[in-house]
Short mmCIF file of C-alpha atoms in Angstrom, two decimals:
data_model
loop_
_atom_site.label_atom_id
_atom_site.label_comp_id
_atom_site.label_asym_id
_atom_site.label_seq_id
_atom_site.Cartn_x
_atom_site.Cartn_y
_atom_site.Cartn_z
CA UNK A 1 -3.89 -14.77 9.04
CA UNK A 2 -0.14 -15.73 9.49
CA UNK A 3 0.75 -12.64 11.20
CA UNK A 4 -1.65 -13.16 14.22
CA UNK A 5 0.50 -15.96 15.36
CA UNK A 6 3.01 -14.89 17.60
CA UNK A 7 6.24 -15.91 17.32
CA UNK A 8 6.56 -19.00 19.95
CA UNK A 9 3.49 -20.71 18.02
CA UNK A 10 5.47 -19.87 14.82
CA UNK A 11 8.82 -21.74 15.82
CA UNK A 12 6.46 -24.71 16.83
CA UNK A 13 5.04 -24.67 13.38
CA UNK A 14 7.70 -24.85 11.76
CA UNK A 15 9.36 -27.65 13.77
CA UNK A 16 5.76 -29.43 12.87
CA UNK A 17 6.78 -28.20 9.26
CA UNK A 18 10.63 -28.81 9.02
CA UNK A 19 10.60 -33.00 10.90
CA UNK A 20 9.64 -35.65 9.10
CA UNK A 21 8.21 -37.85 12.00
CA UNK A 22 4.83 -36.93 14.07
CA UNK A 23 5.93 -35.60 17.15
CA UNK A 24 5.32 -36.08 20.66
CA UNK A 25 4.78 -33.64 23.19
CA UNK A 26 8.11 -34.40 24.42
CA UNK A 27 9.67 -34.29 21.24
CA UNK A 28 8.22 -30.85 20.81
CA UNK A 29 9.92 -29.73 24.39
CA UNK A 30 13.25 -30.73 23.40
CA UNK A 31 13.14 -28.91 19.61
CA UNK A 32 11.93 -25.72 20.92
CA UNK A 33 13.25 -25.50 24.53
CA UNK A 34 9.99 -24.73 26.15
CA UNK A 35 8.10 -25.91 28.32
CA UNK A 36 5.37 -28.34 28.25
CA UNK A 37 2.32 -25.78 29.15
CA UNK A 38 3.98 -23.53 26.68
CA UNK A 39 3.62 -26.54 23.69
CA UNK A 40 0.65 -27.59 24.72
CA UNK A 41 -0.89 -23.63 24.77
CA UNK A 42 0.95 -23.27 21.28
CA UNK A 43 -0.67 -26.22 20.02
CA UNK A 44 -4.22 -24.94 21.07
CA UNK A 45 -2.97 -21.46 18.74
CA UNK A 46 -2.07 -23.61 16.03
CA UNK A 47 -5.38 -25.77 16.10
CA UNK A 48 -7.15 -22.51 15.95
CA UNK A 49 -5.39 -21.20 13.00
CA UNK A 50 -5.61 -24.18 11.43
CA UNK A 51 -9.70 -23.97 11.50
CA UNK A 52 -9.20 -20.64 10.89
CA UNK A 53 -7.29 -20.79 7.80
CA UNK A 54 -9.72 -23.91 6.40
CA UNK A 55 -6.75 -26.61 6.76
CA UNK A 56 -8.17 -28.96 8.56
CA UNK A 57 -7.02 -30.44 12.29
CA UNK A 58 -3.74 -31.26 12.97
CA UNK A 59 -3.14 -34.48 13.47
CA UNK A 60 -3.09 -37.00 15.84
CA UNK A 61 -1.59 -40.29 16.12
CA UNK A 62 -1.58 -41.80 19.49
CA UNK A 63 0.12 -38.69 21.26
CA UNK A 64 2.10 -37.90 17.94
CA UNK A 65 1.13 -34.73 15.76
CA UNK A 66 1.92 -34.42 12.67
CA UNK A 67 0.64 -32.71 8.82
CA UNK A 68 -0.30 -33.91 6.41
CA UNK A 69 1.65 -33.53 2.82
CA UNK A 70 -1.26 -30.94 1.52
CA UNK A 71 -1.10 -29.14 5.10
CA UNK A 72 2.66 -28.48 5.18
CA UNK A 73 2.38 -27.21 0.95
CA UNK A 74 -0.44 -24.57 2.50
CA UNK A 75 1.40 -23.87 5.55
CA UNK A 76 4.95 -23.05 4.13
CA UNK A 77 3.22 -21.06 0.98
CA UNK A 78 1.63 -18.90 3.80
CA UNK A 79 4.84 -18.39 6.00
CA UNK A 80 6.64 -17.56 2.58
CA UNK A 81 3.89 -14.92 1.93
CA UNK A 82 4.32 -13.42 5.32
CA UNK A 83 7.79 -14.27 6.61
CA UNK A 84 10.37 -14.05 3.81
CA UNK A 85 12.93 -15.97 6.36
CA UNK A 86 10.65 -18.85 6.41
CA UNK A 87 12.08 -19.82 3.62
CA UNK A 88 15.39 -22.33 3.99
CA UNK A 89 17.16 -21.17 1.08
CA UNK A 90 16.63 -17.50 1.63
CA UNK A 91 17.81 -18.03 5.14
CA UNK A 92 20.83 -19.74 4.05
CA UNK A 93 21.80 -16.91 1.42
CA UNK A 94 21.36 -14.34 4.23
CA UNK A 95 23.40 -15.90 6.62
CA UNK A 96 26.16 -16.20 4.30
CA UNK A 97 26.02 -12.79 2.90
CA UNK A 98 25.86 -10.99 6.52
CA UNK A 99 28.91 -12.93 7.23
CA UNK A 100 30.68 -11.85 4.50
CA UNK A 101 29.29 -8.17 4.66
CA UNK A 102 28.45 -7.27 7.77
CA UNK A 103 30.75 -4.15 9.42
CA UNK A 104 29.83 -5.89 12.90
CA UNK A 105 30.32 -9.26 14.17
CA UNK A 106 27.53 -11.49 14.11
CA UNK A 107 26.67 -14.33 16.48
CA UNK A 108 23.72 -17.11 16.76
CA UNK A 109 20.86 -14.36 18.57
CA UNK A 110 21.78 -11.93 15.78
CA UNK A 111 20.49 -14.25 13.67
CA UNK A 112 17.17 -15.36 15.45
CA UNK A 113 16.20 -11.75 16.22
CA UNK A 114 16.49 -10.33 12.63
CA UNK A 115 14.97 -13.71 10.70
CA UNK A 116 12.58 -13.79 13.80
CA UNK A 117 12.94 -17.52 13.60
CA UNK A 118 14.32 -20.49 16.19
CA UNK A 119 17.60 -20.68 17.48
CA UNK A 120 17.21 -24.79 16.76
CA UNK A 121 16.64 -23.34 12.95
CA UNK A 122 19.20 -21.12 13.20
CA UNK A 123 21.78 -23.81 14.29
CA UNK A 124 20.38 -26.27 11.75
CA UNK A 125 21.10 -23.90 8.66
CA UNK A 126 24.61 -23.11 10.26
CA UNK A 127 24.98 -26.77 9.50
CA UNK A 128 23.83 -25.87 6.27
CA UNK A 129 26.63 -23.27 5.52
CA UNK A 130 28.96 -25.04 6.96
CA UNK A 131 28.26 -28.13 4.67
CA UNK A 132 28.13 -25.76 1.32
CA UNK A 133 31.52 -23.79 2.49
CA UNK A 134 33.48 -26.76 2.52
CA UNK A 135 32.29 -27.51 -0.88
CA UNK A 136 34.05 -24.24 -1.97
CA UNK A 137 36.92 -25.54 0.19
CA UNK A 138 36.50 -22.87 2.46
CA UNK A 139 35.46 -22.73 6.35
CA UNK A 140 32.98 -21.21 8.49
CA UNK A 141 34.59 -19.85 12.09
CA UNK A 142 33.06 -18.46 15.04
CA UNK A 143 34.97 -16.67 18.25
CA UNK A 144 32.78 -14.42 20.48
CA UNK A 145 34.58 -11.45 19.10
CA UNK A 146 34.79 -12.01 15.72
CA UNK A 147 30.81 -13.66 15.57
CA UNK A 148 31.12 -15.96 12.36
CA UNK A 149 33.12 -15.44 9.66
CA UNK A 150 34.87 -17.45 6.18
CA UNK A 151 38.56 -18.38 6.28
CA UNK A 152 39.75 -19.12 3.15
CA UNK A 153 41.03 -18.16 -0.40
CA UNK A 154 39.36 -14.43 -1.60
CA UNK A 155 38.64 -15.63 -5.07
CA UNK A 156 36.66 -18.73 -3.87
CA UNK A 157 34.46 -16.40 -1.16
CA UNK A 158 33.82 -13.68 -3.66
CA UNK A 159 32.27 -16.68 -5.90
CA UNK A 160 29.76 -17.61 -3.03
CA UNK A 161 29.04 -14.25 -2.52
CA UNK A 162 28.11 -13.34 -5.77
CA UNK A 163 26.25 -16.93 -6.20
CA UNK A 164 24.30 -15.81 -3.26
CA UNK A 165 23.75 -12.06 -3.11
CA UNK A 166 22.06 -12.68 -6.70
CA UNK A 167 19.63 -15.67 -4.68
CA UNK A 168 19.09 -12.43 -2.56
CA UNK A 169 18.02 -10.37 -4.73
CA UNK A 170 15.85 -12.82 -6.92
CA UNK A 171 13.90 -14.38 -4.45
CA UNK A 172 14.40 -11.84 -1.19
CA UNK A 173 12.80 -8.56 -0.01
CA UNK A 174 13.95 -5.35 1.49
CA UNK A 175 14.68 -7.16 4.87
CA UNK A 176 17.17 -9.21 3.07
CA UNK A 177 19.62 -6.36 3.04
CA UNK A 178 20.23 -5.08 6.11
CA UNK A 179 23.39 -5.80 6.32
CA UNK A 180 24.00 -3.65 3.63
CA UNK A 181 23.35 0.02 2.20
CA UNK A 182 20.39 0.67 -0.60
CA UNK A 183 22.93 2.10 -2.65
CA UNK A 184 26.09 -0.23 -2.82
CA UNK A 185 23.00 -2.84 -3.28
CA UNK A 186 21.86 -1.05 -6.40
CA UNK A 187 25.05 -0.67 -7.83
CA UNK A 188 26.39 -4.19 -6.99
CA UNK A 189 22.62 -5.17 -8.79
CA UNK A 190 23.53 -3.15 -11.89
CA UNK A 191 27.26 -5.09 -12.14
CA UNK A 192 25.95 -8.43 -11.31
CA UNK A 193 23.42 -7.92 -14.34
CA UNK A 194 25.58 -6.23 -16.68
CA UNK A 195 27.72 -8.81 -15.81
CA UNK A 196 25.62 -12.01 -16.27
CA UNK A 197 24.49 -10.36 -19.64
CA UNK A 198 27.70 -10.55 -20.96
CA UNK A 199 28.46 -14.60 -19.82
CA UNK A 200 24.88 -15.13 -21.60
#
C-alpha cells in the first residue's frame, strides 16, 4: 500500500506524476536534489510497488521513464486516499490559509515537513499563490522573520480566505487545520454556512 513507501520514493513519484515528459535519470537528480544511487534505489521501490499494486511497469523509453495516462489516474487516486497534501489544490488552499492564520511565521521547510511533500513542490505551488494573489491584486512576501505573508487591501484577503478555508473544509481533513484551533474552525464553519445559505 501507499503508506509503505517512504517519503524519498514518494517525492520521486510524484515528480514522475506532476512532468509531462519521460524523464531521465538526470532529469530525476536535478527535480529532487538527490543523488543518482538514491534515484536509481527509489526507482527499484517504485517498480516494486508498482507490481505490487497491479499497475503494471513503469516505463521505459530509451533511458526515459515515464506513466502512462491510466498509471498516473491510479497513482494520484491512491496518494489522495493516503496523503491528503497530494493533492495540488488542497496544497494550495493550505498554504494560503496558514499564511493568513498562522500565529507564527512560516517559511519554505514549514511547509515540506507538515504536507510531507518536496521542497521542488513546495516552491512550484508558491508559484501557484503567487500567480492567484495577484489576481486579487494582492502580493505574496517573504523575509526570514516574517516567513510569508499577503500585503494588500483587508477586504480583498478576507475574500481569498473565505474562498479558500471553505476548499478546506470541503475537500480537506483534520491535518488541514493545524494552523488553527477545533473550535474557531467550527464556529467559522457554522458562519461560512449560515452565510452561504443566505446568498443561495
Amino acid at each position: 500500500m501507499m503508506y509503505n513507501l517512504p517519503k524519498h520514493a514518494r517525492d520521486l513519484l510524484r515528480v514522475l506524476l506532476e512532468e509531462p515528459y519521460p524523464l531521465k535519470i538526470k532529469d530525476m537528480m536535478s527535480l529532487t536534489n538527490n543523488s543518482r544511487r538514491m534515484v536509481y534505489y527509489d526507482l527499484e521501490i517504485i517498480c516494486s510497488f508498482m507490481k505490487e499494486s497491479h499497475l503494471g511497469e513503469l516505463m521505459n523509453e530509451s533511458g526515459a521513464f515515464r506513466l502512462n495516462d491510466i498509471q498516473c489516474k491510479k497513482i494520484q487516486d491512491l496518494l489522495q486516499t493516503q496523503f491528503v497534501f497530494d493533492d495540488k489544490d488542497i496544497r494550495i488552499a493550505y498554504i494560503i490559509c496558514s499564511v493568513m492564520w498562522s500565529n507564527h511565521p512560516m517559511h519554505i521547510h514549514d511547509f515540506v515537513e507538515r504536507m510531507d511533500v518536496s521542497r521542488n513542490t513546495i516552491i512550484r505551488n508558491m508559484q501557484d499563490v503567487r500567480t492567484i494573489l495577484e489576481e486579487y491584486q494582492v502580493k505574496l512576501e517573504n523575509s526570514k522573520k516574517r516567513g510569508f505573508y499577503i500585503e494588500g487591501d483587508n477586504f480583498r484577503k478576507r475574500t481569498i480566505y473565505i474562498f479558500y478555508i471553505h476548499k478546506l473544509i470541503v475537500n480537506g481533513n483534520q491535518k488541514c487545520f493545524d494552523f488553527i484551533d477545533g473550535n474557531q474552525l467550527a464556529e467559522y464553519n457554522y458562519r461560512l454556512r449560515e452565510m452561504f445559505h443566505e446568498i443561495a
